[in-house]
């Protein structure tokens, strides 16, 4: 009987070892975004990362039933500390690095050890989405105590600078954190990982609690540049690690039909828009630009908007003062041409010059600079 118990225990241990999660922190942010996270034909521009090199990595597991076989992990501590079994109720790593202003504002407190992954993209369709899991060692002791590690997925429309946090509890506007998803509140999205007898992922994950696989989703304007900021940080101190796991190839763009005719004007996917590119140091409209504006004008005449906003940009070559004036000339060229297409007197045209201040791609290479030499034209409801 004793010998069988030893054999059984050895077999169980071997199976557990074969099913462990692995975390590799040797990958660059560029390769993780391009090769692991983003699926389909989404056009990517600038990709950046801020935080400890130990806090971001490639996560993989072959554990049966685990909802995320491969993806990116972003942690407030060492990403490799994610690897189970869950043997510590208070796993902590302190890098003593800076926090993040978005997360400070969201939490209402000071953040530390921020891990921030950002990239600019150009969606092909009217909706973007991706799948993720949030896990934390702040469960369950600090639920309701105000000591919440904070994370957010901040989507920014570069044209309007409008921001929204996509990390929200399903069917609510509540941000995802331990106070909003736990054993008592929105429990249908919570997994308790403390009890080995009942916790499904106790043997592979260190964290005491986690969400089920959630989906972040937003409506976007196809062909308009957006920036997504994926950020997580400790709040008030650098104690008790938390992580966000982003599912492989789950960042996607797709078309989602409008539910009713009334949604047509409210949805950004139905709003006419255009991005007009210019040659270097030029404010002359190309033939392609004229064709784009002709199409835009036809759409506007059937849409009957309140106003059109025209925003000019440049690359970073030259002085900021010169670039601001050049952007203004580009705006005027677009406004004049739209007026000649029949919009004069039918809709208000608002002009704005941003110069070199809001690039959508890197200015270190011509391919990026060519995307920054642009005028964005969009309808204001």
Short mmCIF file of C-alpha atoms in Angstrom, two decimals:
data_model
loop_
_atom_site.label_atom_id
_atom_site.label_comp_id
_atom_site.label_asym_id
_atom_site.label_seq_id
_atom_site.Cartn_x
_atom_site.Cartn_y
_atom_site.Cartn_z
CA UNK A 1 0.00 0.00 0.00
CA UNK A 2 2.82 2.35 0.91
CA UNK A 3 4.72 1.49 -2.26
CA UNK A 4 1.63 2.09 -4.41
CA UNK A 5 1.18 5.45 -2.76
CA UNK A 6 4.76 6.38 -3.70
CA UNK A 7 4.23 5.21 -7.27
CA UNK A 8 0.94 7.11 -7.53
CA UNK A 9 2.51 10.26 -6.13
CA UNK A 10 5.45 10.00 -8.54
CA UNK A 11 3.14 9.54 -11.50
CA UNK A 12 1.04 12.55 -10.46
CA UNK A 13 4.16 14.68 -10.02
CA UNK A 14 5.49 13.65 -13.43
CA UNK A 15 2.24 14.52 -15.14
CA UNK A 16 2.15 17.89 -13.37
CA UNK A 17 5.71 18.67 -14.46
CA UNK A 18 4.89 17.83 -18.06
CA UNK A 19 1.99 20.28 -18.02
CA UNK A 20 3.69 23.37 -16.65
CA UNK A 21 3.39 26.83 -18.11
CA UNK A 22 6.58 28.26 -19.63
CA UNK A 23 7.54 31.93 -19.86
CA UNK A 24 10.33 33.23 -22.12
CA UNK A 25 11.41 36.83 -21.50
CA UNK A 26 14.02 36.96 -24.27
CA UNK A 27 11.63 38.20 -26.98
CA UNK A 28 11.50 41.83 -28.09
CA UNK A 29 8.25 43.79 -27.86
CA UNK A 30 8.30 44.14 -31.66
CA UNK A 31 8.40 40.38 -32.23
CA UNK A 32 5.76 39.69 -29.57
CA UNK A 33 3.29 42.11 -31.13
CA UNK A 34 3.93 41.22 -34.76
CA UNK A 35 4.46 37.46 -34.47
CA UNK A 36 2.38 36.49 -31.45
CA UNK A 37 -0.44 38.93 -30.72
CA UNK A 38 -1.74 40.46 -33.95
CA UNK A 39 -3.60 38.28 -36.43
CA UNK A 40 -4.90 38.92 -39.94
CA UNK A 41 -3.69 41.77 -42.14
CA UNK A 42 -3.79 44.62 -39.61
CA UNK A 43 -1.24 47.29 -40.57
CA UNK A 44 1.12 48.02 -37.67
CA UNK A 45 3.24 51.14 -37.21
CA UNK A 46 5.18 52.21 -34.13
CA UNK A 47 5.64 49.59 -31.40
CA UNK A 48 7.13 50.52 -28.02
CA UNK A 49 7.64 49.01 -24.58
CA UNK A 50 8.36 50.52 -21.17
CA UNK A 51 9.11 48.47 -18.07
CA UNK A 52 11.46 45.77 -16.82
CA UNK A 53 12.64 43.25 -19.39
CA UNK A 54 11.64 40.61 -16.80
CA UNK A 55 8.00 41.72 -16.87
CA UNK A 56 7.09 40.86 -20.47
CA UNK A 57 7.40 37.57 -22.27
CA UNK A 58 6.02 34.74 -24.35
CA UNK A 59 3.71 32.48 -22.35
CA UNK A 60 2.99 28.90 -23.45
CA UNK A 61 1.19 25.92 -21.92
CA UNK A 62 -0.06 22.53 -23.01
CA UNK A 63 -2.20 22.02 -19.91
CA UNK A 64 -5.53 20.42 -20.98
CA UNK A 65 -8.42 22.86 -20.99
CA UNK A 66 -6.46 26.01 -20.16
CA UNK A 67 -8.07 28.76 -22.28
CA UNK A 68 -4.84 30.38 -23.40
CA UNK A 69 -2.30 28.04 -24.96
CA UNK A 70 0.05 30.78 -26.11
CA UNK A 71 0.30 34.54 -25.84
CA UNK A 72 1.99 37.58 -24.31
CA UNK A 73 2.23 38.09 -20.57
CA UNK A 74 2.59 41.55 -18.99
CA UNK A 75 3.31 41.55 -15.26
CA UNK A 76 3.89 44.02 -12.41
CA UNK A 77 6.65 41.67 -11.28
CA UNK A 78 8.70 38.90 -12.83
CA UNK A 79 6.69 37.28 -15.61
CA UNK A 80 8.31 33.93 -14.82
CA UNK A 81 6.74 34.04 -11.35
CA UNK A 82 3.48 33.17 -13.11
CA UNK A 83 4.65 29.57 -13.29
CA UNK A 84 2.93 27.38 -10.69
CA UNK A 85 2.06 25.52 -8.66
CA UNK A 86 0.41 28.11 -6.44
CA UNK A 87 2.75 27.80 -3.48
CA UNK A 88 2.74 31.39 -2.17
CA UNK A 89 -0.20 33.64 -1.16
CA UNK A 90 1.82 36.83 -1.58
CA UNK A 91 4.28 36.55 -4.45
CA UNK A 92 5.90 39.98 -4.91
CA UNK A 93 8.61 41.59 -7.00
CA UNK A 94 9.74 45.18 -6.56
CA UNK A 95 11.66 46.78 -9.43
CA UNK A 96 11.12 50.31 -8.08
CA UNK A 97 10.34 51.63 -11.54
CA UNK A 98 7.99 54.46 -12.47
CA UNK A 99 4.24 54.12 -12.78
CA UNK A 100 1.96 55.35 -15.55
CA UNK A 101 -0.16 58.50 -15.76
CA UNK A 102 -3.16 56.76 -17.32
CA UNK A 103 -3.13 54.17 -14.56
CA UNK A 104 -2.65 56.86 -11.88
CA UNK A 105 -5.79 58.57 -13.16
CA UNK A 106 -7.78 55.35 -13.42
CA UNK A 107 -6.89 54.17 -9.91
CA UNK A 108 -6.88 57.60 -8.26
CA UNK A 109 -3.59 56.63 -6.62
CA UNK A 110 0.14 56.51 -7.34
CA UNK A 111 1.31 53.55 -9.43
CA UNK A 112 4.64 51.76 -9.53
CA UNK A 113 6.46 49.19 -11.67
CA UNK A 114 4.35 49.90 -14.73
CA UNK A 115 4.62 47.53 -17.67
CA UNK A 116 3.43 49.30 -20.82
CA UNK A 117 3.17 47.90 -24.35
CA UNK A 118 1.92 50.27 -27.10
CA UNK A 119 1.47 50.13 -30.84
CA UNK A 120 -0.22 52.12 -33.61
CA UNK A 121 -2.40 50.29 -36.11
CA UNK A 122 -4.69 50.86 -39.09
CA UNK A 123 -7.85 48.70 -38.88
CA UNK A 124 -9.38 47.30 -42.07
CA UNK A 125 -12.84 46.82 -40.56
CA UNK A 126 -15.24 48.56 -38.17
CA UNK A 127 -14.50 46.54 -35.02
CA UNK A 128 -11.34 45.43 -33.21
CA UNK A 129 -11.12 42.87 -30.42
CA UNK A 130 -8.70 40.69 -28.49
CA UNK A 131 -8.87 38.10 -25.68
CA UNK A 132 -7.15 38.20 -22.31
CA UNK A 133 -6.97 36.90 -18.72
CA UNK A 134 -6.23 39.00 -15.63
CA UNK A 135 -4.62 37.23 -12.65
CA UNK A 136 -3.43 38.52 -9.28
CA UNK A 137 -2.00 37.52 -5.91
CA UNK A 138 -4.08 40.31 -4.36
CA UNK A 139 -6.97 37.83 -4.39
CA UNK A 140 -8.70 37.15 -2.03
CA UNK A 141 -7.20 39.06 0.93
CA UNK A 142 -7.40 42.56 -0.56
CA UNK A 143 -10.78 42.45 -2.25
CA UNK A 144 -12.63 45.57 -1.11
CA UNK A 145 -9.58 46.96 0.70
CA UNK A 146 -8.61 49.52 -1.97
CA UNK A 147 -5.23 47.95 -2.70
CA UNK A 148 -5.91 47.16 -6.34
CA UNK A 149 -3.24 46.59 -8.91
CA UNK A 150 -4.54 48.41 -11.95
CA UNK A 151 -4.44 47.69 -15.64
CA UNK A 152 -6.04 49.18 -18.71
CA UNK A 153 -6.27 48.82 -22.45
CA UNK A 154 -6.42 52.43 -23.62
CA UNK A 155 -7.58 52.81 -27.23
CA UNK A 156 -6.89 56.26 -28.71
CA UNK A 157 -8.32 57.58 -31.96
CA UNK A 158 -5.32 59.56 -33.22
CA UNK A 159 -7.55 61.84 -35.31
CA UNK A 160 -9.77 62.94 -32.43
CA UNK A 161 -7.55 62.02 -29.45
CA UNK A 162 -10.61 60.36 -27.94
CA UNK A 163 -9.66 57.65 -25.45
CA UNK A 164 -11.51 54.67 -24.03
CA UNK A 165 -10.55 51.83 -21.70
CA UNK A 166 -11.40 48.45 -23.22
CA UNK A 167 -10.61 46.45 -20.05
CA UNK A 168 -14.15 46.43 -18.67
CA UNK A 169 -16.36 43.82 -17.04
CA UNK A 170 -18.66 42.27 -19.69
CA UNK A 171 -22.00 44.08 -20.09
CA UNK A 172 -20.91 46.91 -17.77
CA UNK A 173 -18.66 49.97 -17.79
CA UNK A 174 -16.74 48.81 -14.70
CA UNK A 175 -12.95 48.51 -15.08
CA UNK A 176 -11.60 45.01 -14.52
CA UNK A 177 -9.82 44.67 -11.15
CA UNK A 178 -10.14 42.53 -8.01
CA UNK A 179 -13.01 44.59 -6.54
CA UNK A 180 -15.16 44.24 -9.66
CA UNK A 181 -14.54 40.56 -10.46
CA UNK A 182 -14.28 38.24 -7.46
CA UNK A 183 -16.13 35.45 -5.64
CA UNK A 184 -19.01 37.78 -4.68
CA UNK A 185 -19.20 40.34 -7.48
CA UNK A 186 -19.48 39.32 -11.15
CA UNK A 187 -18.51 35.87 -9.93
CA UNK A 188 -19.41 34.27 -13.26
CA UNK A 189 -16.13 35.69 -14.59
CA UNK A 190 -13.96 34.67 -11.59
CA UNK A 191 -11.79 31.62 -10.89
CA UNK A 192 -10.56 31.02 -7.32
CA UNK A 193 -7.10 29.46 -7.54
CA UNK A 194 -6.34 29.01 -3.83
CA UNK A 195 -7.64 25.50 -3.08
CA UNK A 196 -5.79 22.70 -4.83
CA UNK A 197 -8.78 20.39 -4.46
CA UNK A 198 -11.12 22.64 -6.44
CA UNK A 199 -8.97 25.16 -8.36
CA UNK A 200 -8.54 23.99 -11.97
CA UNK A 201 -5.22 25.79 -12.56
CA UNK A 202 -3.63 25.50 -9.10
CA UNK A 203 -0.81 23.28 -10.35
CA UNK A 204 0.25 25.56 -13.21
CA UNK A 205 -0.45 29.14 -12.07
CA UNK A 206 1.02 30.92 -9.06
CA UNK A 207 -1.79 33.49 -8.68
CA UNK A 208 -4.52 33.16 -6.03
CA UNK A 209 -7.27 34.36 -8.36
CA UNK A 210 -7.95 35.13 -11.99
CA UNK A 211 -10.65 36.01 -14.48
CA UNK A 212 -11.98 33.71 -17.10
CA UNK A 213 -11.02 34.50 -20.68
CA UNK A 214 -12.45 37.96 -21.42
CA UNK A 215 -12.76 39.90 -24.67
CA UNK A 216 -11.87 43.57 -25.14
CA UNK A 217 -13.74 45.10 -28.06
CA UNK A 218 -14.38 48.50 -29.66
CA UNK A 219 -15.90 50.11 -32.73
CA UNK A 220 -13.34 51.87 -34.95
CA UNK A 221 -13.21 53.70 -38.26
CA UNK A 222 -11.57 51.59 -40.99
CA UNK A 223 -8.54 53.31 -42.45
CA UNK A 224 -8.09 55.67 -39.49
CA UNK A 225 -5.03 55.35 -37.26
CA UNK A 226 -5.43 54.21 -33.66
CA UNK A 227 -3.05 53.60 -30.79
CA UNK A 228 -3.57 50.84 -28.23
CA UNK A 229 -1.84 51.03 -24.86
CA UNK A 230 -1.71 47.80 -22.84
CA UNK A 231 -0.59 48.72 -19.33
CA UNK A 232 -0.48 47.20 -15.84
CA UNK A 233 1.05 48.50 -12.60
CA UNK A 234 1.20 48.15 -8.82
CA UNK A 235 -0.82 50.68 -6.82
CA UNK A 236 0.47 52.47 -3.68
CA UNK A 237 3.38 50.05 -3.27
CA UNK A 238 5.38 47.52 -5.28
CA UNK A 239 3.93 44.51 -3.49
CA UNK A 240 1.84 41.53 -4.69
CA UNK A 241 2.20 40.70 -8.37
CA UNK A 242 -0.53 40.80 -11.01
CA UNK A 243 -0.46 39.92 -14.70
CA UNK A 244 -2.42 40.24 -17.91
CA UNK A 245 -2.18 37.40 -20.42
CA UNK A 246 -3.02 38.28 -24.05
CA UNK A 247 -4.12 35.38 -26.23
CA UNK A 248 -2.11 34.51 -29.34
CA UNK A 249 -3.39 35.99 -32.63
CA UNK A 250 -6.51 37.27 -30.88
CA UNK A 251 -5.98 40.92 -31.85
CA UNK A 252 -8.27 41.10 -34.84
CA UNK A 253 -10.29 43.46 -37.01
CA UNK A 254 -13.68 42.47 -38.41
CA UNK A 255 -16.95 43.93 -39.65
CA UNK A 256 -19.87 43.95 -37.26
CA UNK A 257 -23.29 44.86 -38.70
CA UNK A 258 -25.26 47.73 -37.22
CA UNK A 259 -28.32 46.63 -35.27
CA UNK A 260 -30.66 49.36 -36.38
CA UNK A 261 -30.93 52.26 -38.77
CA UNK A 262 -30.72 54.62 -35.78
CA UNK A 263 -27.21 53.36 -35.12
CA UNK A 264 -26.05 54.51 -38.53
CA UNK A 265 -25.19 58.03 -37.50
CA UNK A 266 -23.99 57.10 -34.03
CA UNK A 267 -21.54 54.49 -35.23
CA UNK A 268 -18.08 55.66 -36.23
CA UNK A 269 -17.97 52.83 -38.77
CA UNK A 270 -20.60 54.65 -40.87
CA UNK A 271 -18.97 58.08 -40.73
CA UNK A 272 -17.20 59.25 -43.92
CA UNK A 273 -13.49 59.78 -43.42
CA UNK A 274 -10.29 60.03 -45.41
CA UNK A 275 -6.53 60.21 -44.89
CA UNK A 276 -4.79 62.30 -47.56
CA UNK A 277 -1.05 61.77 -47.99
CA UNK A 278 1.36 64.40 -49.35
CA UNK A 279 4.77 64.35 -50.97
CA UNK A 280 7.74 65.59 -48.96
CA UNK A 281 7.72 69.35 -48.31
CA UNK A 282 4.62 69.74 -50.48
CA UNK A 283 1.10 71.03 -49.98
CA UNK A 284 -0.03 70.11 -53.52
CA UNK A 285 -2.77 67.50 -53.84
CA UNK A 286 -1.77 64.41 -55.80
CA UNK A 287 -4.13 62.80 -58.29
CA UNK A 288 -4.78 60.02 -55.78
CA UNK A 289 -5.62 62.60 -53.11
CA UNK A 290 -8.10 64.27 -55.44
CA UNK A 291 -9.81 60.94 -56.14
CA UNK A 292 -10.06 60.25 -52.41
CA UNK A 293 -11.59 63.64 -51.72
CA UNK A 294 -14.08 63.25 -54.56
CA UNK A 295 -15.30 59.99 -53.00
CA UNK A 296 -15.38 61.61 -49.56
CA UNK A 297 -17.43 64.57 -50.83
CA UNK A 298 -20.04 62.28 -52.42
CA UNK A 299 -20.42 60.42 -49.11
CA UNK A 300 -20.73 63.66 -47.16
CA UNK A 301 -23.45 65.02 -49.43
CA UNK A 302 -25.64 62.01 -48.60
CA UNK A 303 -24.67 61.93 -44.91
CA UNK A 304 -25.62 65.56 -44.05
CA UNK A 305 -23.14 66.05 -41.18
CA UNK A 306 -22.93 68.95 -38.74
CA UNK A 307 -19.32 69.73 -39.66
CA UNK A 308 -16.12 68.42 -41.21
CA UNK A 309 -12.85 68.60 -39.33
CA UNK A 310 -9.63 68.84 -41.37
CA UNK A 311 -6.39 68.21 -39.44
CA UNK A 312 -2.93 68.68 -40.95
CA UNK A 313 0.28 66.82 -40.06
CA UNK A 314 3.89 66.60 -41.22
CA UNK A 315 6.91 64.40 -40.68
CA UNK A 316 9.66 65.53 -38.29
CA UNK A 317 12.12 66.85 -40.89
CA UNK A 318 12.63 70.61 -40.58
CA UNK A 319 11.84 72.92 -37.69
CA UNK A 320 8.63 72.63 -35.70
CA UNK A 321 7.63 76.17 -36.70
CA UNK A 322 8.10 75.41 -40.41
CA UNK A 323 6.20 72.13 -40.11
CA UNK A 324 3.27 73.80 -38.38
CA UNK A 325 2.99 76.25 -41.30
CA UNK A 326 3.34 73.46 -43.85
CA UNK A 327 0.57 71.47 -42.15
CA UNK A 328 -1.61 74.58 -42.29
CA UNK A 329 -1.01 74.89 -46.06
CA UNK A 330 -1.96 71.24 -46.55
CA UNK A 331 -5.18 71.78 -44.62
CA UNK A 332 -6.04 74.78 -46.77
CA UNK A 333 -5.42 72.80 -49.96
CA UNK A 334 -7.86 70.13 -48.82
CA UNK A 335 -10.46 72.68 -47.69
CA UNK A 336 -10.29 74.54 -51.00
CA UNK A 337 -10.73 71.36 -53.01
CA UNK A 338 -13.68 70.15 -50.90
CA UNK A 339 -15.33 73.54 -51.38
CA UNK A 340 -14.90 73.22 -55.15
CA UNK A 341 -16.62 69.81 -55.01
CA UNK A 342 -19.88 71.35 -53.81
CA UNK A 343 -19.48 71.47 -50.03
CA UNK A 344 -19.14 75.26 -49.84
CA UNK A 345 -22.02 76.65 -47.77
CA UNK A 346 -23.46 73.16 -47.07
CA UNK A 347 -21.28 72.14 -44.16
CA UNK A 348 -18.90 73.91 -41.77
CA UNK A 349 -15.21 73.14 -42.30
CA UNK A 350 -13.00 73.31 -39.21
CA UNK A 351 -9.24 73.58 -39.72
CA UNK A 352 -6.51 72.41 -37.36
CA UNK A 353 -2.73 72.20 -37.78
CA UNK A 354 -0.76 69.71 -35.64
CA UNK A 355 2.56 69.97 -37.50
CA UNK A 356 4.93 67.18 -36.44
CA UNK A 357 3.40 66.64 -32.99
CA UNK A 358 1.26 63.54 -33.63
CA UNK A 359 3.13 61.00 -35.80
CA UNK A 360 1.45 57.68 -36.56
CA UNK A 361 4.69 56.00 -37.61
CA UNK A 362 8.41 56.30 -36.95
CA UNK A 363 10.17 59.36 -38.41
CA UNK A 364 13.49 57.53 -38.56
CA UNK A 365 12.66 55.92 -41.92
CA UNK A 366 11.05 57.24 -45.11
CA UNK A 367 8.30 54.60 -44.97
CA UNK A 368 7.19 56.04 -41.64
CA UNK A 369 7.64 59.68 -42.61
CA UNK A 370 5.45 59.16 -45.69
CA UNK A 371 2.57 58.09 -43.39
CA UNK A 372 3.06 61.16 -41.19
CA UNK A 373 2.76 63.61 -44.10
CA UNK A 374 -1.01 63.56 -44.01
CA UNK A 375 -4.26 65.44 -43.63
CA UNK A 376 -7.05 63.66 -41.79
CA UNK A 377 -10.59 64.53 -42.89
CA UNK A 378 -13.49 63.29 -40.82
CA UNK A 379 -17.11 64.06 -40.12
CA UNK A 380 -18.28 65.53 -36.83
CA UNK A 381 -21.81 64.52 -35.84
#
